[in-house]
PDB file of C-alpha atoms in Angstrom:
ATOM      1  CA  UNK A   1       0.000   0.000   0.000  1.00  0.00           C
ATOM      2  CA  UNK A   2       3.000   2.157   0.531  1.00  0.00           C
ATOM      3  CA  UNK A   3       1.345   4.250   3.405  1.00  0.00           C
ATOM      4  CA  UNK A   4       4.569   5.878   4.262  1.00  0.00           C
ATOM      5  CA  UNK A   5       5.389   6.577   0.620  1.00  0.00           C
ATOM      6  CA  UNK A   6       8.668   9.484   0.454  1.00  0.00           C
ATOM      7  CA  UNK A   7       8.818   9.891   4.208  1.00  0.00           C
ATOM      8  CA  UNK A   8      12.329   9.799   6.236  1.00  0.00           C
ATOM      9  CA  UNK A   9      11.672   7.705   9.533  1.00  0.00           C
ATOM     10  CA  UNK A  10      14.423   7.427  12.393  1.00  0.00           C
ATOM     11  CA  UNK A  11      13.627   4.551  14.494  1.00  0.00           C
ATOM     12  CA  UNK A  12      15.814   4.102  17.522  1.00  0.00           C
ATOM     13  CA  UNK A  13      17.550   0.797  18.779  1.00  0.00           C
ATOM     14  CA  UNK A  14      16.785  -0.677  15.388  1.00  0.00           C
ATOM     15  CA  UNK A  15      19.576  -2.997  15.346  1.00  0.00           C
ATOM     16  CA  UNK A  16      17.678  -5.598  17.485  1.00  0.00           C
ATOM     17  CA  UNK A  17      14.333  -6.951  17.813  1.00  0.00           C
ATOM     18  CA  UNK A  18      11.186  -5.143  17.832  1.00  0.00           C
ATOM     19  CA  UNK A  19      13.416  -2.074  16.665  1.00  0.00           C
ATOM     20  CA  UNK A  20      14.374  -4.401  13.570  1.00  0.00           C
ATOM     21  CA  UNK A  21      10.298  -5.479  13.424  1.00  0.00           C
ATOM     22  CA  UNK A  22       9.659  -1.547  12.526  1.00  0.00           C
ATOM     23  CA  UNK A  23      11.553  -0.764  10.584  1.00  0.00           C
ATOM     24  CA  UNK A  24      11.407  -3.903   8.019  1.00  0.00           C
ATOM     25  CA  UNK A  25       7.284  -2.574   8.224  1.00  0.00           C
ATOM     26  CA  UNK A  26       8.155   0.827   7.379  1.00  0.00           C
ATOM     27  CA  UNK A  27      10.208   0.124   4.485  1.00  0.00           C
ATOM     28  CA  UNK A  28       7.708  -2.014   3.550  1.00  0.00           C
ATOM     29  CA  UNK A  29       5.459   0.667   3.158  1.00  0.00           C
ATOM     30  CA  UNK A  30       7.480   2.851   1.368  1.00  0.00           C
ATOM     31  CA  UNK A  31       9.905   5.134   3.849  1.00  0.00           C
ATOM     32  CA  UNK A  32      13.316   5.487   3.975  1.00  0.00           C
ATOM     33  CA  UNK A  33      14.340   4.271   7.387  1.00  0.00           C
ATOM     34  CA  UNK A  34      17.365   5.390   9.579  1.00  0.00           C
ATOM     35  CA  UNK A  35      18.651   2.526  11.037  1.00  0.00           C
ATOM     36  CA  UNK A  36      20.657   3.439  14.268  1.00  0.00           C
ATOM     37  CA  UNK A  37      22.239   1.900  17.532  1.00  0.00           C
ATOM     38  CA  UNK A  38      25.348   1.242  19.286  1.00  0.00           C
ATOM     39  CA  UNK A  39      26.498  -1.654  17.292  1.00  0.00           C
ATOM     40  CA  UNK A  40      28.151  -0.765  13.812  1.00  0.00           C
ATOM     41  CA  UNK A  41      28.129  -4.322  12.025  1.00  0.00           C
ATOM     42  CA  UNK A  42      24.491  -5.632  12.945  1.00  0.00           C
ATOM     43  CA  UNK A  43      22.711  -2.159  12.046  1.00  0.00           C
ATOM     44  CA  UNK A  44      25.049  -2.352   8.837  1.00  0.00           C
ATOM     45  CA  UNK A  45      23.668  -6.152   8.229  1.00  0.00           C
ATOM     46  CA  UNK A  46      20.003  -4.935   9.159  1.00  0.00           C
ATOM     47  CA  UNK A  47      19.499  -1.879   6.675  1.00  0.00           C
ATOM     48  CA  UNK A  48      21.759  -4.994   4.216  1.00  0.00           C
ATOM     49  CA  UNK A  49      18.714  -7.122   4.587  1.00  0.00           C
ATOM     50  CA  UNK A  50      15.845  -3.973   4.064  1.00  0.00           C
ATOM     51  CA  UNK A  51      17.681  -3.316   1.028  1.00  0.00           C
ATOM     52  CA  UNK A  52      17.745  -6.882  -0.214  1.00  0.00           C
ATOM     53  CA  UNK A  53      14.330  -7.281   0.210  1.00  0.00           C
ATOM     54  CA  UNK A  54      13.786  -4.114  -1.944  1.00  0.00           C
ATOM     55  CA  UNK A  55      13.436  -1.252   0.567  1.00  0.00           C
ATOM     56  CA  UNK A  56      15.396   1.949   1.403  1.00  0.00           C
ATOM     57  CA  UNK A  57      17.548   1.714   4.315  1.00  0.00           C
ATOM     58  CA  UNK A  58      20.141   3.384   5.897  1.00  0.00           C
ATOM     59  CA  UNK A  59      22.710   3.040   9.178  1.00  0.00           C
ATOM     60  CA  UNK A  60      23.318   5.687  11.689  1.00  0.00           C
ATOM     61  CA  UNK A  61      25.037   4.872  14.931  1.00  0.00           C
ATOM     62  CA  UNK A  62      23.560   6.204  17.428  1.00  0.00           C
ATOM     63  CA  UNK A  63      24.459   6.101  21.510  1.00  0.00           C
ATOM     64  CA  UNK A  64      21.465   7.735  24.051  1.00  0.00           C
ATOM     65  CA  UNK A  65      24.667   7.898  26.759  1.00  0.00           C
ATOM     66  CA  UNK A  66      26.357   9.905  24.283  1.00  0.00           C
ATOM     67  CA  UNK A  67      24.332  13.244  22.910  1.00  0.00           C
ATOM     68  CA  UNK A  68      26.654  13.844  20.676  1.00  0.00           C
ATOM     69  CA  UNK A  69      25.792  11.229  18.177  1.00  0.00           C
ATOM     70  CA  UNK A  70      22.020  11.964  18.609  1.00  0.00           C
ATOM     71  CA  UNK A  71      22.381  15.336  17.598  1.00  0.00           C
ATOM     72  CA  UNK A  72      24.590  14.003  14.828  1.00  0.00           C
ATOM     73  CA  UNK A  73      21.853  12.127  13.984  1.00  0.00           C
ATOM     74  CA  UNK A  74      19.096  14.630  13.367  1.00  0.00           C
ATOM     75  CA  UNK A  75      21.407  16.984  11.607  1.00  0.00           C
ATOM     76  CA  UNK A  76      22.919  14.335   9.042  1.00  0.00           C
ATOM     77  CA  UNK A  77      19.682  13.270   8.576  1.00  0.00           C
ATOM     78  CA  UNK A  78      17.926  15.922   7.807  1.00  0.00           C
ATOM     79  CA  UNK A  79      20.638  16.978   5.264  1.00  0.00           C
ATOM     80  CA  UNK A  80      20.889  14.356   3.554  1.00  0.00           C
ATOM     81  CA  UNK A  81      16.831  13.432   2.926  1.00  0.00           C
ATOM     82  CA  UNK A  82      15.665  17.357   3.473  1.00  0.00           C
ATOM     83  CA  UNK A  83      12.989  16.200   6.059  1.00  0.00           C
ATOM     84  CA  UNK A  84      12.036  14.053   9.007  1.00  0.00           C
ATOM     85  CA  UNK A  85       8.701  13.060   8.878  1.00  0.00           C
ATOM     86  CA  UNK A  86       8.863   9.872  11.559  1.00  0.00           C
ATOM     87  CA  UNK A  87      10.543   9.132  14.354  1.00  0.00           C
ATOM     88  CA  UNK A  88      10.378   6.096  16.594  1.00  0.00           C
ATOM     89  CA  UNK A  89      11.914   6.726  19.949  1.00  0.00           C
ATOM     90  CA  UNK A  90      12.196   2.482  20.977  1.00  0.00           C
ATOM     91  CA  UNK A  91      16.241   2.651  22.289  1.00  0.00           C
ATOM     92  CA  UNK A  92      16.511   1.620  25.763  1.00  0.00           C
ATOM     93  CA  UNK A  93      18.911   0.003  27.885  1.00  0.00           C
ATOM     94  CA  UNK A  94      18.201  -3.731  29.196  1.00  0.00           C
ATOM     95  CA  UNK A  95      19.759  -5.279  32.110  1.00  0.00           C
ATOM     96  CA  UNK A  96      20.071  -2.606  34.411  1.00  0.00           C
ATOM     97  CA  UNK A  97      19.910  -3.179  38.071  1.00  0.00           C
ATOM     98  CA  UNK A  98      16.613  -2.894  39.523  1.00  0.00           C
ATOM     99  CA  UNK A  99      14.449  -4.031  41.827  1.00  0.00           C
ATOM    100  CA  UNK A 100      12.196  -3.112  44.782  1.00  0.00           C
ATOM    101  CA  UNK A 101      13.358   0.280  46.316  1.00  0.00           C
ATOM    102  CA  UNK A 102      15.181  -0.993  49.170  1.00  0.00           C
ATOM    103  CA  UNK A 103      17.437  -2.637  46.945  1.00  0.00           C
ATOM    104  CA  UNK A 104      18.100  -0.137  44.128  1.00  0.00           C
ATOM    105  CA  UNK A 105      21.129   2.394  44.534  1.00  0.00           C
ATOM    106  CA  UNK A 106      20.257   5.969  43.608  1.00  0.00           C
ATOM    107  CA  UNK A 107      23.037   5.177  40.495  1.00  0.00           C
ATOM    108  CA  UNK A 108      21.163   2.249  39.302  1.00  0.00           C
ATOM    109  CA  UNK A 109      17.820   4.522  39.918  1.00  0.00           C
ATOM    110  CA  UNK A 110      19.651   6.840  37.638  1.00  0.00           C
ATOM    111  CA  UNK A 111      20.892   4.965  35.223  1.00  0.00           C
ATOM    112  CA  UNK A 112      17.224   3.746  34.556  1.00  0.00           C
ATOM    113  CA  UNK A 113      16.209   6.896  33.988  1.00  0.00           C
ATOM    114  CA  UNK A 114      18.524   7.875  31.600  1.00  0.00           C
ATOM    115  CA  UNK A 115      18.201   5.132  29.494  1.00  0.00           C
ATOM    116  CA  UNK A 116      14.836   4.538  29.774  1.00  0.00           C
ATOM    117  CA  UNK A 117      13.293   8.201  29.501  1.00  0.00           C
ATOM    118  CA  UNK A 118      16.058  11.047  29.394  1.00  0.00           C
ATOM    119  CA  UNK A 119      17.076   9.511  26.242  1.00  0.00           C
ATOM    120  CA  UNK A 120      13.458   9.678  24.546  1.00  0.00           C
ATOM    121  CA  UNK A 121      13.078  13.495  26.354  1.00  0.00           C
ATOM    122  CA  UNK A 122      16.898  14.243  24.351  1.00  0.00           C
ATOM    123  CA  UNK A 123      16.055  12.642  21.277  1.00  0.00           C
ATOM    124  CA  UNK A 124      12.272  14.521  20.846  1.00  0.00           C
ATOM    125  CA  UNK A 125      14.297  17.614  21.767  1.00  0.00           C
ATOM    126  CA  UNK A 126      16.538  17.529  19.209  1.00  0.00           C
ATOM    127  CA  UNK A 127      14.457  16.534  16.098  1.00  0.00           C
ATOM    128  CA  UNK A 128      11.899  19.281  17.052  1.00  0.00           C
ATOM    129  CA  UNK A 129      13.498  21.969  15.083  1.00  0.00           C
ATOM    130  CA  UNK A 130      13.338  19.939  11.670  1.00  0.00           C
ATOM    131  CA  UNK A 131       9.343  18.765  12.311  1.00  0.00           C
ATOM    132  CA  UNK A 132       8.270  22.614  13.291  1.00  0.00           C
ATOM    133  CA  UNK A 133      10.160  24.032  10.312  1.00  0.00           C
ATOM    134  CA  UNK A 134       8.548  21.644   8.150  1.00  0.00           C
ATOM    135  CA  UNK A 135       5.266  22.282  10.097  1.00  0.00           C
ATOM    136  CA  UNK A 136       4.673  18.044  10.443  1.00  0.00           C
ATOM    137  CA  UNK A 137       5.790  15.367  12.251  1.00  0.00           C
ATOM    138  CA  UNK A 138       4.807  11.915  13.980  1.00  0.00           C
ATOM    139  CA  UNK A 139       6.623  10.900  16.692  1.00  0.00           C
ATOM    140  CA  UNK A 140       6.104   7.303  18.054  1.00  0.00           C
ATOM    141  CA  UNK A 141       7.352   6.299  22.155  1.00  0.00           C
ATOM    142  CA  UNK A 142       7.517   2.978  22.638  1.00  0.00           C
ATOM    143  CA  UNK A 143       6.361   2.333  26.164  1.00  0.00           C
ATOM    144  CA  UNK A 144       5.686  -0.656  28.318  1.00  0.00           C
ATOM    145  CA  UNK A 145       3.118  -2.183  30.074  1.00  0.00           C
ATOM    146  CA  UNK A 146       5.263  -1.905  33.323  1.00  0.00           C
ATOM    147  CA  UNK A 147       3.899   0.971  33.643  1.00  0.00           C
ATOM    148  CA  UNK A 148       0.174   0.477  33.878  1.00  0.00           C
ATOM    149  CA  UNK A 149       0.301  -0.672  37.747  1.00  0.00           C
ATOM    150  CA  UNK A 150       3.032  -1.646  40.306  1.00  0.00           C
ATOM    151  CA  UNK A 151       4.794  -4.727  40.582  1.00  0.00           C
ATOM    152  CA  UNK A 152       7.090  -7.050  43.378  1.00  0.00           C
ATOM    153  CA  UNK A 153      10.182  -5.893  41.711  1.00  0.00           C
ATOM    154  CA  UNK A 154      10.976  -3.661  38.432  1.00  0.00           C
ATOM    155  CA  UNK A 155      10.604  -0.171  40.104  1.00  0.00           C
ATOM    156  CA  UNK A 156      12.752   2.334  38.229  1.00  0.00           C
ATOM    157  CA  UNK A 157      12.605   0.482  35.074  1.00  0.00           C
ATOM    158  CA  UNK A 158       8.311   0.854  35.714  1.00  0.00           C
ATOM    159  CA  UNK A 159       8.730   4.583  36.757  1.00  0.00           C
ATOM    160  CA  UNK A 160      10.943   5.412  33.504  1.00  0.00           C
ATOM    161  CA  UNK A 161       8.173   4.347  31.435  1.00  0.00           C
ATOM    162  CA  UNK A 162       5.537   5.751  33.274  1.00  0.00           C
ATOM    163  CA  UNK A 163       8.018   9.147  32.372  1.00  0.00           C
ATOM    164  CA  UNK A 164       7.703   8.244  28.703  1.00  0.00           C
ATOM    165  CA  UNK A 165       4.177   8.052  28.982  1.00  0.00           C
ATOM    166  CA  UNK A 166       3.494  11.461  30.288  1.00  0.00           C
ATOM    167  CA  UNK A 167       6.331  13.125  27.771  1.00  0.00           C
ATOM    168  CA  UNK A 168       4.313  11.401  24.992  1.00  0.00           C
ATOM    169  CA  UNK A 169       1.082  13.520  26.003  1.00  0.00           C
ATOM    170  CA  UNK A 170       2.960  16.588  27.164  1.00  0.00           C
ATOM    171  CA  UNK A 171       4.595  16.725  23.434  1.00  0.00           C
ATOM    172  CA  UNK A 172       1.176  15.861  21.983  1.00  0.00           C
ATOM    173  CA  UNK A 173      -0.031  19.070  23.755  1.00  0.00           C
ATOM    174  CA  UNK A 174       2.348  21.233  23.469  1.00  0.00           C
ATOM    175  CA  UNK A 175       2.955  20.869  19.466  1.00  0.00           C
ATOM    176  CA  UNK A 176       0.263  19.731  17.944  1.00  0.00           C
ATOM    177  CA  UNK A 177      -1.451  22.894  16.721  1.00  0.00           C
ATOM    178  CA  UNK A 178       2.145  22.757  15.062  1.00  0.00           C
ATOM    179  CA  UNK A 179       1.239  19.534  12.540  1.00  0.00           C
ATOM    180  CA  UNK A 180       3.505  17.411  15.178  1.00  0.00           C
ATOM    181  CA  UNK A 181       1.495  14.408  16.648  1.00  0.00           C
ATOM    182  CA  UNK A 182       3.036  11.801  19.781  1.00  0.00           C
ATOM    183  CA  UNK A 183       2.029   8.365  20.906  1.00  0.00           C
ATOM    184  CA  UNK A 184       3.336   5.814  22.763  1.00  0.00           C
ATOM    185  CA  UNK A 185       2.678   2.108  22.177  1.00  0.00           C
ATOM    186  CA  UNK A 186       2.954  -0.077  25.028  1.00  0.00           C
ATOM    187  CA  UNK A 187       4.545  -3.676  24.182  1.00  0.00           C
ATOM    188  CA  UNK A 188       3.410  -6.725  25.922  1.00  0.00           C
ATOM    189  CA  UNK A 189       5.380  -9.494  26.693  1.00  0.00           C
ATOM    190  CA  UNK A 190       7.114  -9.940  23.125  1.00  0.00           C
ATOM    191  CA  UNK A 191       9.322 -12.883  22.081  1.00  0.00           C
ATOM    192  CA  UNK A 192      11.843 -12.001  19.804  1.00  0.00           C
ATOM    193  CA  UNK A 193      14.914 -14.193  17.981  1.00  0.00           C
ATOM    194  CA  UNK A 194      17.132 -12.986  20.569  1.00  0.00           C
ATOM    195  CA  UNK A 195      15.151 -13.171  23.876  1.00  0.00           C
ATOM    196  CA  UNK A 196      13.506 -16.740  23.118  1.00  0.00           C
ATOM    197  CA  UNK A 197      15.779 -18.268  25.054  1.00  0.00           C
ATOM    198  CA  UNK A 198      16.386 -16.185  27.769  1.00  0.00           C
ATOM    199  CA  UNK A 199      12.410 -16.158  28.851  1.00  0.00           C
ATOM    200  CA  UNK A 200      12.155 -18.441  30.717  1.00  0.00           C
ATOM    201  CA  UNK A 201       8.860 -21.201  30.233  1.00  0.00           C
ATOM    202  CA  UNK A 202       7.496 -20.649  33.504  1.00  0.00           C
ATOM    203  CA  UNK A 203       7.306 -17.111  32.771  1.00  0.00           C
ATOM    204  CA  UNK A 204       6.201 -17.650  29.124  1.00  0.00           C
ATOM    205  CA  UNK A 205       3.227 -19.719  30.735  1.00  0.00           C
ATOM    206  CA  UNK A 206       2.725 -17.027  33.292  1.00  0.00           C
ATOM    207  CA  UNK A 207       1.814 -14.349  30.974  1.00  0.00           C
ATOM    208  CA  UNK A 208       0.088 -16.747  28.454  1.00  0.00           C
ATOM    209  CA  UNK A 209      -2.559 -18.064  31.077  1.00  0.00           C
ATOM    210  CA  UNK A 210      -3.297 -13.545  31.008  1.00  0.00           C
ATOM    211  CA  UNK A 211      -2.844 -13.264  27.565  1.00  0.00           C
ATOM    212  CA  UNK A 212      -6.234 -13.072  25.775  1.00  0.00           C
ATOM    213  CA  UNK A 213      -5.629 -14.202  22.043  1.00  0.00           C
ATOM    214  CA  UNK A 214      -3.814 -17.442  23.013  1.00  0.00           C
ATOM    215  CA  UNK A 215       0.000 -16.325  21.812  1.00  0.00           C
ATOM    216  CA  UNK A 216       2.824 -14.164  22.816  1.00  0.00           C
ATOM    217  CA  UNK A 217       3.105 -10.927  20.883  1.00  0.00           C
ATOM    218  CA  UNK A 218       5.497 -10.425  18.227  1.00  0.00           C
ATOM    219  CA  UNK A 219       7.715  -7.677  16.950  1.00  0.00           C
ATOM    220  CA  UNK A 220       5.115  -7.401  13.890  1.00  0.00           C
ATOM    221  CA  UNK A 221       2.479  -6.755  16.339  1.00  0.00           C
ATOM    222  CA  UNK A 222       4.721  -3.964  17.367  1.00  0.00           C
ATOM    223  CA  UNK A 223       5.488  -2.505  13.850  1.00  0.00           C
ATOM    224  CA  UNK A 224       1.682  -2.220  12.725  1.00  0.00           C
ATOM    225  CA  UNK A 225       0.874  -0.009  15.356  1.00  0.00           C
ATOM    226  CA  UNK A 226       3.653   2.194  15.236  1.00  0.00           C
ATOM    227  CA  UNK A 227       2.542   2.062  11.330  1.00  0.00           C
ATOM    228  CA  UNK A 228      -0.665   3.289  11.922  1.00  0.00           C
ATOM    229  CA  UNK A 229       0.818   6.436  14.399  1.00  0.00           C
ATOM    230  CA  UNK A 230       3.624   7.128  11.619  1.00  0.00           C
ATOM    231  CA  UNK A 231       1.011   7.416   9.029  1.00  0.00           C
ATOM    232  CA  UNK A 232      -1.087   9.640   7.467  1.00  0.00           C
ATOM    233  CA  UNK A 233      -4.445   7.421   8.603  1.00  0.00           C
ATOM    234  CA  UNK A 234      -3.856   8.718  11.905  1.00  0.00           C
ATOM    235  CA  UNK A 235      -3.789  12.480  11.074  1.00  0.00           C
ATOM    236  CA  UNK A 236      -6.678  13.127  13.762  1.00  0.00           C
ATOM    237  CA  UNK A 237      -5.306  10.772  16.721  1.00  0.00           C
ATOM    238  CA  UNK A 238      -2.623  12.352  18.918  1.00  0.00           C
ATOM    239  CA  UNK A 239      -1.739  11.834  22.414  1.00  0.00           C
ATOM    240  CA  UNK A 240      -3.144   8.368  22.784  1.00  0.00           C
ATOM    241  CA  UNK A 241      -1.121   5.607  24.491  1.00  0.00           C
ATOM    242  CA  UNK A 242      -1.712   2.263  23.120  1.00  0.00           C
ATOM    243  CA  UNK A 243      -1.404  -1.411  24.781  1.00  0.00           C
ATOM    244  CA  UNK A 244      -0.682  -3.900  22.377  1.00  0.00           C
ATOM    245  CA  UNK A 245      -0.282  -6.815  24.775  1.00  0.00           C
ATOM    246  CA  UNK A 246      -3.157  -9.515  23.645  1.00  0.00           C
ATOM    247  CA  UNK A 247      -5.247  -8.274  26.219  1.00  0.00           C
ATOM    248  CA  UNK A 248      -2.822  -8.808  28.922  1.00  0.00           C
ATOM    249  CA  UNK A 249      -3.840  -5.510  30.498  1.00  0.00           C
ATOM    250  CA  UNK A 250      -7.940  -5.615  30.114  1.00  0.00           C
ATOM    251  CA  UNK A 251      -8.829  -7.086  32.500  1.00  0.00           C
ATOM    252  CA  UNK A 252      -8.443  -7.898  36.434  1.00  0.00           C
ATOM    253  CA  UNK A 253      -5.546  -9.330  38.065  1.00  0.00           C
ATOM    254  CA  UNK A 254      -7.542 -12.677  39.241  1.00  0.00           C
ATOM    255  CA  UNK A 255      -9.051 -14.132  35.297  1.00  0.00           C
ATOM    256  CA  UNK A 256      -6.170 -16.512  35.319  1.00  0.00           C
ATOM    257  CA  UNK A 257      -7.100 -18.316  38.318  1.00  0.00           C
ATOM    258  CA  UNK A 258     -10.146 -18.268  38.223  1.00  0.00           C
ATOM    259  CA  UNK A 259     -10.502 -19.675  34.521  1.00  0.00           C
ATOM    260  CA  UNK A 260      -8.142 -22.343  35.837  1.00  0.00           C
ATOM    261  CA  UNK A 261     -11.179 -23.409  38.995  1.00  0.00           C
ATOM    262  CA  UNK A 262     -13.572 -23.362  35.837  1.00  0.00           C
ATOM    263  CA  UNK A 263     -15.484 -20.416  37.343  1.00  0.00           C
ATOM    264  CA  UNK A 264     -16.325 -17.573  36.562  1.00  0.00           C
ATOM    265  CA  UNK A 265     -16.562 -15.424  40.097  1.00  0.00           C
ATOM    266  CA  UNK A 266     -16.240 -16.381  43.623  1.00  0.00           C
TER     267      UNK A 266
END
């Protein structure tokens, strides 16, 4: 359908996973995609593959500890394409120490936070100037559902996002009456080629036995919404934060176990 036909997208932490899930679908559909991340070779093998399969693809390494390179980013973007219609703000660290808030050092509170939301806050901030001066712009968060209530453990990487969901609505307010629209989409519990193995089954059946549609989300599942937010189609929605999680989220805490006692109450 080419819904993204001519556009420039930017999608963060691309070199991996649900990053890599976006921005094969954007290609798809017609954009130019900035690949970018920390590691040279596989972003350099990922926009290798868009381009074998016929799209436009490009590398950009890219470092949210180092502000430098973001900036670099925007700029040599922008120069070389004219424009940047789409970005995709998805980079975030993994493994950082967390935990409940006993355990977590203020550093490892702070290095949360700067991976998980200062570097979405930095990277908004700097493309800004390129969507207002072309008067458009879609910018896409991607959130999580660790957000959405609290949890035994998990409690700066849950606060960071709930950060990225307020930015996403604060930027929706603040520039929309300047043809700049925000969202966030909030992932569920996604298996990807490189975390298979690492989730553990009993976790995998965990979320499955809360998981309304009967599978565990994909990066695809991912990529279409942040499809829909990039393009044109959703000219009228701004501001909206998304769970894409099977239904993980609709309902209450206790469906589970009570669908495994066969009823349907107490």
């Amino acid at each position: 359908m080419k819904r993204l036909e001519g556009k420039t997208a930017i999608v963060t932490g691309s070199t991996s996973g649900i990053g890599i899930g976006i921005a094969e679908a954007f290609a798809r559909e017609g954009a130019h995609v900035v690949i970018c991340g920390r590691r040279t070779e596989r972003g350099e093998a990922v926009a290798d593959a868009i381009r074998a399969a016929g799209g436009s693809a490009s590398f950009h390494r890219m470092d949210l500890n180092d502000l430098a390179t973001v900036d670099a980013l925007m700029a040599d973007t922008a120069k070389e394409f004219g424009h940047i219609d789409i970005l995709v703000n998805n980079a975030a660290g993994v493994g950082l120490a967390d935990g409940r808030v006993d355990e977590i050092s203020l550093e490892d509170w702070d290095a949360m936070f700067a991976s998980g939301v200062r570097g979405t806050f930095y990277a908004i901030k700097t493309v800004l100037p390129y969507m207002r001066k072309a008067g458009s712009g879609s910018i896409v968060n991607i959130g999580s559902m660790a957000s959405v209530a609290g949890d035994l453990g998990s409690t700066a990487y849950a606060a960071s996002k709930a950060g990225v969901d307020m930015l996403t609505q604060s930027v929706a307010l603040q520039y929309g009456k300047e043809g700049i629209r925000c969202n966030c989409v909030r992932p569920g519990l996604i298996v990807t080629p490189q975390n298979d193995a690492h989730v553990p089954q009993q976790l995998k059946d965990i979320f499955l036995s809360n998981i309304e549609v009967s599978r565990y989300g994909s990066p695809a599942d991912i990529a279409e919404a942040c499809l829909y937010f990039a393009s044109d189609e959703s000219s009228y929605v701004t501001g909206q934060i998304i769970n894409v999680d099977g239904g993980l989220n609709s309902h209450v805490s206790t469906v589970a176990q009570f669908r495994a006692m066969g009823s349907r109450t107490w």
